[in-house]
Coordinates of C-alpha atoms and ligand atoms in Angstrom, one line a residue:
M1 CA 21.6 44.2 -35.7
R2 CA 22.6 40.6 -35.0
S3 CA 22.3 39.6 -31.4
P4 CA 25.6 40.0 -29.5
L5 CA 24.6 37.1 -27.3
P6 CA 26.3 34.2 -29.0
T7 CA 29.6 36.0 -28.7
L8 CA 29.4 36.8 -25.0
P9 CA 31.2 34.3 -22.8
K10 CA 28.8 32.9 -20.3
A11 CA 28.7 30.4 -17.4
E12 CA 25.7 28.1 -16.7
L13 CA 25.0 27.3 -13.0
H14 CA 21.7 25.6 -13.0
I15 CA 21.4 22.6 -15.3
H16 CA 20.2 19.1 -14.4
I17 CA 22.1 16.8 -16.7
E18 CA 19.2 14.4 -16.8
G19 CA 17.1 17.3 -18.0
S20 CA 19.3 17.7 -21.1
L21 CA 18.0 14.3 -22.4
E22 CA 16.6 15.3 -25.8
P23 CA 13.6 13.2 -27.1
E24 CA 15.8 11.9 -29.9
M25 CA 18.4 10.5 -27.5
M26 CA 15.6 9.2 -25.2
I27 CA 14.2 7.1 -28.1
D28 CA 17.7 6.0 -29.2
L29 CA 18.7 4.9 -25.7
A30 CA 15.4 3.1 -25.2
Q31 CA 16.2 1.0 -28.3
R32 CA 19.8 0.5 -27.3
N33 CA 18.8 -0.7 -23.9
R34 CA 15.6 -2.5 -24.9
I35 CA 13.4 -0.4 -22.8
T36 CA 9.7 0.2 -23.7
L37 CA 8.7 3.8 -23.6
P38 CA 5.1 5.0 -23.6
Y39 CA 5.9 7.0 -26.7
E40 CA 6.2 5.8 -30.3
S41 CA 8.1 8.8 -31.7
V42 CA 10.1 11.9 -31.0
E43 CA 7.0 14.0 -31.8
A44 CA 5.0 12.0 -29.2
V45 CA 7.6 12.6 -26.6
R46 CA 7.6 16.4 -27.3
A47 CA 3.8 16.5 -27.4
A48 CA 3.7 15.1 -23.8
Y49 CA 5.7 18.1 -22.5
Q50 CA 2.8 20.2 -21.3
F51 CA 3.2 20.9 -17.6
E52 CA 0.9 22.6 -15.1
N53 CA 3.4 22.7 -12.2
L54 CA 6.7 21.3 -11.0
Q55 CA 5.3 17.8 -10.0
S56 CA 3.7 17.2 -13.5
F57 CA 7.1 17.8 -15.0
L58 CA 9.0 15.7 -12.5
D59 CA 6.8 12.7 -13.2
L60 CA 7.9 12.7 -16.9
Y61 CA 11.5 13.7 -16.1
Y62 CA 12.0 10.7 -13.8
A63 CA 10.3 8.4 -16.3
G64 CA 12.5 9.6 -19.1
A65 CA 15.7 9.1 -17.0
Q66 CA 15.0 5.3 -17.0
V67 CA 16.6 4.9 -20.4
L68 CA 19.9 5.9 -18.9
Q69 CA 21.6 2.6 -18.0
T70 CA 25.3 2.4 -18.8
E71 CA 28.3 4.5 -18.3
Q72 CA 28.3 5.2 -22.0
D73 CA 24.7 6.5 -21.8
F74 CA 25.7 9.0 -19.1
Y75 CA 28.8 9.9 -21.1
D76 CA 26.7 10.5 -24.3
L77 CA 24.2 12.6 -22.4
T78 CA 26.8 14.8 -20.9
W79 CA 28.8 15.1 -24.1
A80 CA 25.8 16.2 -26.1
Y81 CA 25.1 18.9 -23.5
L82 CA 28.8 20.1 -23.7
Q83 CA 28.6 20.4 -27.4
K84 CA 25.6 22.7 -27.0
C85 CA 27.7 24.7 -24.5
A86 CA 30.5 25.0 -27.1
A87 CA 28.0 26.2 -29.7
Q88 CA 26.6 28.9 -27.4
R89 CA 29.8 30.1 -25.9
V90 CA 29.1 28.7 -22.4
C91 CA 32.7 28.5 -21.3
H92 CA 32.0 27.1 -17.8
T93 CA 29.2 25.0 -16.4
E94 CA 28.3 23.6 -13.0
I95 CA 26.0 20.7 -13.5
F96 CA 23.6 18.9 -11.2
F97 CA 23.2 15.2 -11.2
D98 CA 20.6 13.2 -9.3
P99 CA 22.3 9.9 -8.2
Q100 CA 19.2 8.6 -6.4
T101 CA 17.1 8.7 -9.6
H102 CA 19.5 6.0 -10.8
T103 CA 20.8 4.1 -7.7
D104 CA 17.1 3.5 -6.7
R105 CA 16.6 1.5 -9.9
G106 CA 19.8 -0.5 -9.5
I107 CA 22.3 1.6 -11.5
P108 CA 25.5 1.9 -9.4
F109 CA 26.7 5.3 -8.3
E110 CA 30.1 4.7 -10.0
V111 CA 28.4 4.1 -13.4
V112 CA 26.5 7.4 -13.2
H113 CA 29.5 9.3 -11.9
G114 CA 32.0 7.6 -14.2
G115 CA 30.2 8.5 -17.4
I116 CA 29.4 12.1 -16.5
S117 CA 32.9 12.9 -15.1
Q118 CA 34.7 11.4 -18.1
A119 CA 32.6 13.6 -20.4
L120 CA 33.4 16.6 -18.3
K121 CA 37.2 15.8 -18.5
D122 CA 36.9 15.4 -22.3
G123 CA 35.0 18.7 -22.4
K124 CA 37.8 20.5 -20.7
N125 CA 40.5 18.9 -23.0
Q126 CA 38.7 18.9 -26.3
L127 CA 36.3 21.8 -26.0
G128 CA 38.0 24.1 -23.5
I129 CA 34.9 24.1 -21.2
S130 CA 35.6 24.1 -17.5
S131 CA 33.1 22.5 -15.2
G132 CA 32.0 21.6 -11.7
L133 CA 29.8 18.7 -10.6
I134 CA 27.0 19.2 -8.0
L135 CA 25.3 16.2 -6.4
C136 CA 21.6 16.9 -5.7
F137 CA 19.6 15.1 -3.1
L138 CA 16.0 14.3 -4.0
R139 CA 14.0 16.2 -1.3
H140 CA 10.9 14.0 -1.7
L141 CA 12.9 11.1 -0.3
S142 CA 14.1 10.8 3.3
A143 CA 17.0 12.5 5.0
E144 CA 18.4 9.1 5.7
A145 CA 18.5 8.2 2.0
A146 CA 20.2 11.5 1.3
M147 CA 22.8 10.7 4.0
A148 CA 23.5 7.3 2.5
T149 CA 23.9 9.0 -0.9
L150 CA 26.4 11.4 0.5
E151 CA 28.4 8.5 2.0
Q152 CA 28.4 6.8 -1.5
A153 CA 29.9 10.0 -2.9
L154 CA 32.7 10.4 -0.4
P155 CA 35.2 8.3 -2.5
Y156 CA 34.6 10.8 -5.4
R157 CA 34.7 13.9 -3.4
D158 CA 37.6 15.4 -5.4
S159 CA 35.4 15.5 -8.5
I160 CA 32.2 16.9 -6.8
I161 CA 32.4 20.5 -5.8
A162 CA 29.0 20.9 -4.0
V163 CA 25.8 19.3 -2.9
G164 CA 22.3 20.6 -3.8
L165 CA 18.6 19.9 -3.2
D166 CA 16.1 19.4 -5.9
S167 CA 12.8 17.7 -6.7
S168 CA 9.3 18.4 -5.2
E169 CA 9.7 21.6 -3.1
L170 CA 6.4 22.0 -1.4
G171 CA 6.2 20.0 1.8
H172 CA 9.9 19.3 1.8
P173 CA 11.6 22.3 3.4
P174 CA 15.3 22.6 3.7
V175 CA 15.3 22.0 7.4
K176 CA 14.5 18.3 6.6
F177 CA 18.1 18.0 5.3
Q178 CA 20.0 20.1 7.9
S179 CA 22.0 17.3 9.3
V180 CA 22.9 16.0 5.8
F181 CA 24.2 19.4 4.8
D182 CA 26.1 19.8 8.1
R183 CA 27.9 16.6 7.3
A184 CA 28.4 17.6 3.6
R185 CA 30.1 20.9 4.7
A186 CA 32.2 19.1 7.2
E187 CA 33.4 16.8 4.4
G188 CA 34.4 19.8 2.4
F189 CA 31.5 20.3 0.0
L190 CA 30.0 23.7 -0.9
T191 CA 26.2 23.9 -0.7
V192 CA 23.4 25.1 -2.9
A193 CA 19.6 24.5 -2.8
H194 CA 16.5 24.9 -4.9
A195 CA 14.2 27.2 -2.9
G196 CA 11.5 29.8 -3.7
E197 CA 10.6 28.2 -7.0
E198 CA 7.2 27.0 -5.8
G199 CA 8.0 27.2 -2.1
P200 CA 7.6 30.3 0.1
P201 CA 10.3 32.8 1.1
D202 CA 10.8 31.0 4.4
Y203 CA 12.4 28.1 2.4
I204 CA 15.0 30.5 1.1
W205 CA 15.7 31.7 4.6
Q206 CA 16.1 28.1 5.7
A207 CA 18.4 27.3 2.9
I208 CA 20.6 30.3 3.9
R209 CA 20.5 29.9 7.7
L210 CA 20.3 26.1 8.0
L211 CA 22.0 24.8 4.9
K212 CA 24.4 27.7 4.6
V213 CA 24.1 27.8 0.8
A214 CA 26.4 29.8 -1.5
R215 CA 23.6 30.3 -4.0
I216 CA 19.8 29.9 -4.2
D217 CA 18.5 27.9 -7.2
H218 CA 15.5 29.8 -8.6
G219 CA 14.6 32.0 -5.6
V220 CA 12.2 34.1 -7.6
R221 CA 9.6 34.2 -4.7
C222 CA 12.1 36.2 -2.6
V223 CA 10.3 39.4 -3.7
E224 CA 7.5 38.5 -1.3
D225 CA 9.7 39.2 1.7
P226 CA 11.5 42.6 1.6
A227 CA 13.8 41.7 4.5
L228 CA 14.9 38.6 2.6
V229 CA 15.6 40.7 -0.6
D230 CA 17.7 43.1 1.6
Y231 CA 19.6 40.1 2.9
L232 CA 20.2 38.6 -0.5
V233 CA 21.4 42.0 -1.8
D234 CA 23.6 42.8 1.2
H235 CA 25.3 39.4 1.0
Q236 CA 25.1 39.2 -2.8
I237 CA 23.8 35.7 -2.6
P238 CA 23.2 34.8 -6.2
L239 CA 20.0 33.5 -7.7
T240 CA 20.2 31.0 -10.5
V241 CA 17.0 31.9 -12.4
C242 CA 15.6 29.7 -15.2
P243 CA 13.2 31.8 -17.3
L244 CA 11.9 29.1 -19.8
S245 CA 11.5 26.7 -16.9
N246 CA 9.5 29.2 -14.9
V247 CA 7.0 29.8 -17.7
K248 CA 6.7 26.1 -18.7
L249 CA 6.0 25.1 -15.0
C250 CA 3.6 28.1 -14.6
V251 CA 5.6 29.9 -12.0
F252 CA 4.8 32.9 -14.2
Q253 CA 1.9 32.9 -16.6
S254 CA 4.1 34.4 -19.5
M255 CA 7.6 35.5 -20.1
A256 CA 6.4 39.2 -20.0
D257 CA 5.2 38.5 -16.4
H258 CA 8.7 37.2 -15.2
N259 CA 10.3 39.2 -12.4
L260 CA 13.9 38.8 -13.6
K261 CA 14.3 42.5 -14.4
Q262 CA 12.7 43.5 -11.1
L263 CA 15.2 41.3 -9.3
M264 CA 18.1 42.9 -11.2
D265 CA 16.8 46.4 -10.4
L266 CA 16.6 45.5 -6.7
G267 CA 20.3 44.9 -6.8
L268 CA 20.2 41.1 -6.7
C269 CA 22.9 39.0 -8.3
V270 CA 20.8 37.3 -10.9
T271 CA 22.0 34.7 -13.4
V272 CA 20.2 33.1 -16.4
N273 CA 20.2 29.3 -16.8
S274 CA 18.4 26.5 -18.6
D275 CA 17.3 24.1 -15.7
D276 CA 16.1 21.2 -17.9
P277 CA 16.7 22.4 -21.5
A278 CA 15.3 19.3 -23.3
Y279 CA 12.0 19.7 -21.5
F280 CA 11.6 23.5 -21.3
G281 CA 12.4 24.5 -24.9
G282 CA 16.0 25.7 -24.8
Y283 CA 19.5 26.0 -23.6
V284 CA 21.2 29.0 -22.1
E285 CA 21.1 31.1 -25.2
E286 CA 17.4 30.5 -25.8
N287 CA 16.8 31.6 -22.2
Y288 CA 18.7 34.8 -22.6
T289 CA 17.0 35.5 -25.9
A290 CA 13.5 34.8 -24.6
I291 CA 13.8 36.9 -21.5
A292 CA 15.6 39.8 -23.3
A293 CA 12.8 40.0 -25.8
A294 CA 10.0 39.8 -23.3
L295 CA 11.4 42.3 -20.8
A296 CA 13.3 44.6 -23.3
L297 CA 16.6 43.9 -21.7
T298 CA 19.4 46.2 -22.8
P299 CA 22.9 45.2 -24.0
K300 CA 24.1 46.5 -20.6
D301 CA 21.6 44.1 -18.8
L302 CA 22.8 41.2 -20.9
R303 CA 26.4 42.0 -20.0
Q304 CA 25.5 42.2 -16.3
L305 CA 23.8 38.8 -16.5
A306 CA 26.9 37.3 -18.1
Q307 CA 29.2 38.9 -15.6
N308 CA 27.0 37.7 -12.8
S309 CA 27.2 34.1 -14.1
F310 CA 31.0 34.1 -13.6
K311 CA 30.9 36.0 -10.3
A312 CA 28.3 33.6 -8.9
S313 CA 30.3 30.5 -10.1
F314 CA 32.6 28.4 -8.0
L315 CA 35.6 29.4 -10.2
S316 CA 38.3 31.2 -8.2
S317 CA 38.7 35.0 -8.7
A318 CA 41.8 34.4 -10.8
E319 CA 39.8 32.0 -13.0
Q320 CA 36.9 34.4 -13.4
Q321 CA 39.0 37.4 -14.3
P322 CA 39.7 36.7 -18.0
Y323 CA 36.0 36.3 -18.6
L324 CA 35.1 39.5 -16.7
D325 CA 37.8 41.3 -18.6
A326 CA 36.4 40.1 -21.9
L327 CA 32.9 41.1 -20.9
A328 CA 34.0 44.6 -19.7
T329 CA 34.8 45.5 -23.3
A330 CA 32.1 43.4 -25.1
L331 CA 28.9 45.0 -26.6
Ligands
HPA401 N1 13.0 22.0 -9.6 C1 13.2 21.0 -8.7 N2 13.7 19.9 -9.1 C2 14.1 19.7 -10.3 C3 14.0 20.7 -11.2 C4 13.5 22.0 -10.8 O1 13.3 22.9 -11.6 N3 14.5 20.2 -12.4 C5 14.9 19.0 -12.2 N4 14.7 18.6 -10.9
ZN402 ZN1 16.5 23.0 -11.2

């Protein structure tokens, strides 16, 4: 039987747009912008993608992002990702961008934002893909730097739905950014945060209690704290889980060891996402396919995951309903 997956409407809620920079585009943009990369070929770039933890990935991810210079570069990056969405029936996507990765090397915020948001508008008009933009603060940098970034974003607040927290988790707990998130919520932004990928369950508690997040990005370590699991289930706080990422970054030794099915069986609102698809070996569909094969997920499980992706999104209930209706009769 052919996989029903490509025909299921899906939403993606955890994708770093800089992490969709495929090696081919990295090499092309390096040439276009006259930047010297430490790689001679696409194959050499791919061969470098062997990671032992989050930090070993982040080092290459920030280096790769240097090729992004102009508004057109950010447009091309985002447009290529949206075409993948169209091919995989991802009908709605909420994408992260890391302004500090670019502003700290002299690329103006409006260049980054302009290219990404124009592509998202074209994605809506030409591909029918709806989207939201989430500004992530780099947690290895200071709270003051995050606050300055938030202030830079205020003129664009109508096009940014939420703020998030990414980069090196260990040693940078959510509490470090409490006042930044207080201000962001006061300015009308929703909030999310990476927590419980490499960090302990306490970081998930902090994200909930101090940053008042609507979703937890990753969150797979919640199982170490039964009271936390109860809380996440009772409040149906979604987890944006990224299976291929988790295996590539050695959060789990193999896909068969992943706890996604356990999380679902506990009653958590689990979603499947790609994180950094160009670095981890696949987009949304490849993530569903890999986890389904390794954990013997049933068609019902796949439908549940797709339903969760819309329920956990920032779409209104009315906007979610047509997708939930389509999924109710799919498979
Ligand atoms: N975790 C933290 N920061 C990130 C990630 C991730 O998986 N991807 C890009 N930045
Ligand atoms: Zn992530």
